[in-house]
Structures are given as structure tokens and as C-alpha cells.
Tab-separated table of C-alpha atoms in Angstrom:
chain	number	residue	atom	x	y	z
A	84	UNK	CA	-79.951	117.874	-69.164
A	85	UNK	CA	-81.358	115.797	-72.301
A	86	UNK	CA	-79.093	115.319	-75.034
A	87	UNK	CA	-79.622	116.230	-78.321
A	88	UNK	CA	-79.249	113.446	-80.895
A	89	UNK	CA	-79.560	114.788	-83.958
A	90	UNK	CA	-80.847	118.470	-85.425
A	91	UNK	CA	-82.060	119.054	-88.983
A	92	UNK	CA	-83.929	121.935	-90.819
A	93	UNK	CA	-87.462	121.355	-91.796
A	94	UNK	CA	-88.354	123.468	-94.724
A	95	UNK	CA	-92.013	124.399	-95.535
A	96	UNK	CA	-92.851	125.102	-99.317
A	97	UNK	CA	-95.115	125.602	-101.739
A	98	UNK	CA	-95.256	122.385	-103.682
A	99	UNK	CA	-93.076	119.882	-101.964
A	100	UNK	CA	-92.833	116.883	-104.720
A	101	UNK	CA	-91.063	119.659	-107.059
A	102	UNK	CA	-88.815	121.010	-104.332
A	103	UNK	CA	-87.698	117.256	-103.806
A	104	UNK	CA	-87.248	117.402	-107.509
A	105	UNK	CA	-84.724	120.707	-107.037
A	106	UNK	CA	-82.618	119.188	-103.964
A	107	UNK	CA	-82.130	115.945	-105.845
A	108	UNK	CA	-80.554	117.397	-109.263
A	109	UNK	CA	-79.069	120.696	-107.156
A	110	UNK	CA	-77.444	118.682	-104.070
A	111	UNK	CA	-77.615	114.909	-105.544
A	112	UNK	CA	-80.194	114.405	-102.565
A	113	UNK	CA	-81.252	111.435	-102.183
A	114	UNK	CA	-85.111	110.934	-100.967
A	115	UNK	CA	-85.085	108.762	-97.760
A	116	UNK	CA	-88.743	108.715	-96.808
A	117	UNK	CA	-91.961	110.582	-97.984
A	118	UNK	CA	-95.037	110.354	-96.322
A	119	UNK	CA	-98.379	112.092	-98.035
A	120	UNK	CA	-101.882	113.342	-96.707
A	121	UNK	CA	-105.063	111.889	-98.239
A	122	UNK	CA	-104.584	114.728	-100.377
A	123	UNK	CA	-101.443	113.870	-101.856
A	124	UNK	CA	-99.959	117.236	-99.952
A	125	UNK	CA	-96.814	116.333	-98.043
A	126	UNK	CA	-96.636	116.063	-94.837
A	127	UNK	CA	-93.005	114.679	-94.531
A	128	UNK	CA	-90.251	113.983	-96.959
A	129	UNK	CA	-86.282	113.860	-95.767
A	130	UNK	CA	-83.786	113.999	-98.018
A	131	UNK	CA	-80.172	113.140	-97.745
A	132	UNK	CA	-76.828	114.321	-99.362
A	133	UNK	CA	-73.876	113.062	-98.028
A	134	UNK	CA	-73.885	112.956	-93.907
A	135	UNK	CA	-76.595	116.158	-94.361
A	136	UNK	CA	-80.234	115.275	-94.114
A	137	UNK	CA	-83.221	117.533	-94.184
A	138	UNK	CA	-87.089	117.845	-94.825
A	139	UNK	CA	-89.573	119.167	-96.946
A	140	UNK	CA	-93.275	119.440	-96.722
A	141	UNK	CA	-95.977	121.501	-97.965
A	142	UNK	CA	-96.743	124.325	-96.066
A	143	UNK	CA	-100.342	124.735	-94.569
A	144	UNK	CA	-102.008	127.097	-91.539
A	145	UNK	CA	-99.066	125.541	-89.100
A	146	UNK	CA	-96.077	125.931	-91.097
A	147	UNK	CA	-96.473	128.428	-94.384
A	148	UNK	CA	-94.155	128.313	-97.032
A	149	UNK	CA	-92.293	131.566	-97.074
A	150	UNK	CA	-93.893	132.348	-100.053
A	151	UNK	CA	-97.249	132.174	-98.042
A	152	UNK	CA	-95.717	134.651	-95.232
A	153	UNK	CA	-93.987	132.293	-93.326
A	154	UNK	CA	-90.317	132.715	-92.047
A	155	UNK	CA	-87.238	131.244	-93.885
A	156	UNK	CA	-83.835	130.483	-92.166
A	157	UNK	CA	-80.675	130.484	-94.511
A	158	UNK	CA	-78.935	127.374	-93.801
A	159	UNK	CA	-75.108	127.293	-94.472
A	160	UNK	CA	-73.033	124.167	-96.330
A	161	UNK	CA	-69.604	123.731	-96.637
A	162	UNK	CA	-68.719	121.460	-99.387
A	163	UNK	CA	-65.582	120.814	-100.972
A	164	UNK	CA	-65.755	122.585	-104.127
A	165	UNK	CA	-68.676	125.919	-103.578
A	166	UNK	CA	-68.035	127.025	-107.661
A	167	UNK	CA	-69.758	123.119	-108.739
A	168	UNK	CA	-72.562	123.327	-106.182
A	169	UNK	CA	-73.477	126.815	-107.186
A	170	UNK	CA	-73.356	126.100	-110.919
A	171	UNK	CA	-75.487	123.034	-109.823
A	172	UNK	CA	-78.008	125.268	-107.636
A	173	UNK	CA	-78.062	127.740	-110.721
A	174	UNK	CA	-78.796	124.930	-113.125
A	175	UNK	CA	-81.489	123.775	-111.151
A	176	UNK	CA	-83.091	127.300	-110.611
A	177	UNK	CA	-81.790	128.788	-107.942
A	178	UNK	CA	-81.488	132.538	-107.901
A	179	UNK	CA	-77.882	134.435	-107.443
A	180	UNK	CA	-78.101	136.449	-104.216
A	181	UNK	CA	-74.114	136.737	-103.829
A	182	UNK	CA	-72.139	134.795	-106.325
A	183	UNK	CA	-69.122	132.883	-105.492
A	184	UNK	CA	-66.322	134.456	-104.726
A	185	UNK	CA	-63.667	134.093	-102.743
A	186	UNK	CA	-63.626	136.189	-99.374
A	187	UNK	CA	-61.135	137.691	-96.767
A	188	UNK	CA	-62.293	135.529	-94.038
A	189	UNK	CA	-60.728	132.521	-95.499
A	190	UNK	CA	-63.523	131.084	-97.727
A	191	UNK	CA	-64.826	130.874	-100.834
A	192	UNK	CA	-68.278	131.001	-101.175
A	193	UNK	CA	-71.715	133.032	-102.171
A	194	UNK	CA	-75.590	132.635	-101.245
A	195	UNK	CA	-78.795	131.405	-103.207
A	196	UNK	CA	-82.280	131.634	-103.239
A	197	UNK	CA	-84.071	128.059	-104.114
A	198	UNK	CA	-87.382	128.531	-105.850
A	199	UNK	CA	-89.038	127.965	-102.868
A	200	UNK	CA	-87.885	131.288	-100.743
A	201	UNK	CA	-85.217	128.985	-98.687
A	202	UNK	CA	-81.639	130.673	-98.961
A	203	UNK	CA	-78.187	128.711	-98.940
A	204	UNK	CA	-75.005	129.675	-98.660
A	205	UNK	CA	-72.748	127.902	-100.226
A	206	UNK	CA	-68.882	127.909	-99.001
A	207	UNK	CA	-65.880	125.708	-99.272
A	208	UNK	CA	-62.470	126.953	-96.835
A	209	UNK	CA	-60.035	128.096	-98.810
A	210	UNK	CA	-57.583	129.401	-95.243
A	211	UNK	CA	-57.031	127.940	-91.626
A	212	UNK	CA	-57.608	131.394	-90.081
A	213	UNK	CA	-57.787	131.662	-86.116
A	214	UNK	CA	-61.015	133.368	-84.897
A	215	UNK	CA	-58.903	136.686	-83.846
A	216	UNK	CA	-58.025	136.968	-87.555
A	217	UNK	CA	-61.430	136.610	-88.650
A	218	UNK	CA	-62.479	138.959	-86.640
A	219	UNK	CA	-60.039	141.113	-87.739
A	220	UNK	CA	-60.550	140.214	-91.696
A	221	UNK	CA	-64.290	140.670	-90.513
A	222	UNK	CA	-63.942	144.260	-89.378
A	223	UNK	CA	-61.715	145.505	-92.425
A	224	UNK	CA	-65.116	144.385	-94.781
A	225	UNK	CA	-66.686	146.932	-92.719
A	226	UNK	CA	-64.498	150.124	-92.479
């Protein structure tokens, strides 16, 4: 079996250089490499924040941009203080989906829409929980 080195989203949106823009001031990204078409449209830029990298690049026929009918994952961070990187998505113009709170399954967090149709939730652990009281924290949200 091959082993996997290393896994990172790959986000497609509409106007690339400006989302770059975003995840710098939102996350403090930094911009590792960026590689353009002829046509100045983006082909490939990572970013990196911290030990967490992932790209950006314009969408096209292969790979729309949500906003263009293509698909859009949520992808999840835990950081060490969810309130400041909210504020900081928020600043940046992100859209509130859920804001942070704190919830029963031991963390504190809330979800955001980035101007470019990607959602990210945002959370920071607040309780060492076992997965049987999770589940059981889980269930109560639901009855």
C-alpha cells in the first residue's frame, strides 16, 4: 500500500489573487508559491499558516469555483483561540453561518462562509471529553 505523504485542500474560486488577499489578513497566510497562466488566471498558489498549507486557483471548465456550480468542502481548524480567528475572518469578509459559541461537545467554536463560497469552521477545545461522552453530549443536541 502507498503511503500518503502529505494531504491538503485545493480550493477553486472566482478570482484567486483576491482570495490570497482574504487568507493572508484572515489566517496571517503566508503565500509560498504562485504560479499564473499566460492569462494572468491562476493556476496554482499555496498558502501557509502555521503547520496548515493549502491552495487556491481560479476556477475554469475542470475545477469551477462554487460560485460557478462547482462543489465546496467545509474544512475544519482548530486554533488556539476560535473568538480572534472569527473576528479576523469577519474583518476580512467572511460571512457568519454559526457564530462562536461555546458547545456541549467540549469546544468552542462556529462556521464561516469566505467570499469565495468555501466554509470554515472555526473551533478551539475548551474539554478533554472521551468519544462515549461526545456521543452522548452529541445525542442530547438532538432530542
Amino acid at each position: 500500500m502507498t503511503r500518503i505523504e502529505q494531504l491538503y485542500p485545493r480550493l477553486p474560486v472566482r478570482g484567486a489573487d483576491a482570495a490570497i488577499a482574504f487568507y493572508r489578513d484572515a489566517f496571517g497566510a503566508d503565500l509560498v508559491e504562485r504560479y499564473a497562466a499566460p492569462t494572468g488566471e491562476v493556476v496554482h498558489a499555496l498558502l501557509r499558516a502555521g503547520d496548515v498549507v493549502w491552495a487556491v486557483k481560479d476556477g475554469d471548465e475542470y475545477d469551477p469555483a462554487p460560485s460557478e456550480g462547482g462543489g465546496s468542502a467545509i474544512l475544519a481548524l482548530y486554533v488556539a483561540d476560535a473568538d480572534a480567528v472569527g473576528a479576523a475572518l469577519e474583518k476580512a469578509g467572511a460571512t457568519v453561518r454559526f457564530p462562536i459559541s461555546d458547545q456541549p461537545y467540549g469546544e468552542r467554536g462556529g462556521r464561516f462562509t469566505d467570499p469565495y463560497g468555501h466554509q470554515w469552521m472555526v473551533a478551539q477545545r475548551t474539554e478533554d471529553l472521551t468519544p462515549e461522552e461526545v456521543e452522548e453530549r452529541t445525542r442530547a443536541m438532538f432530542e
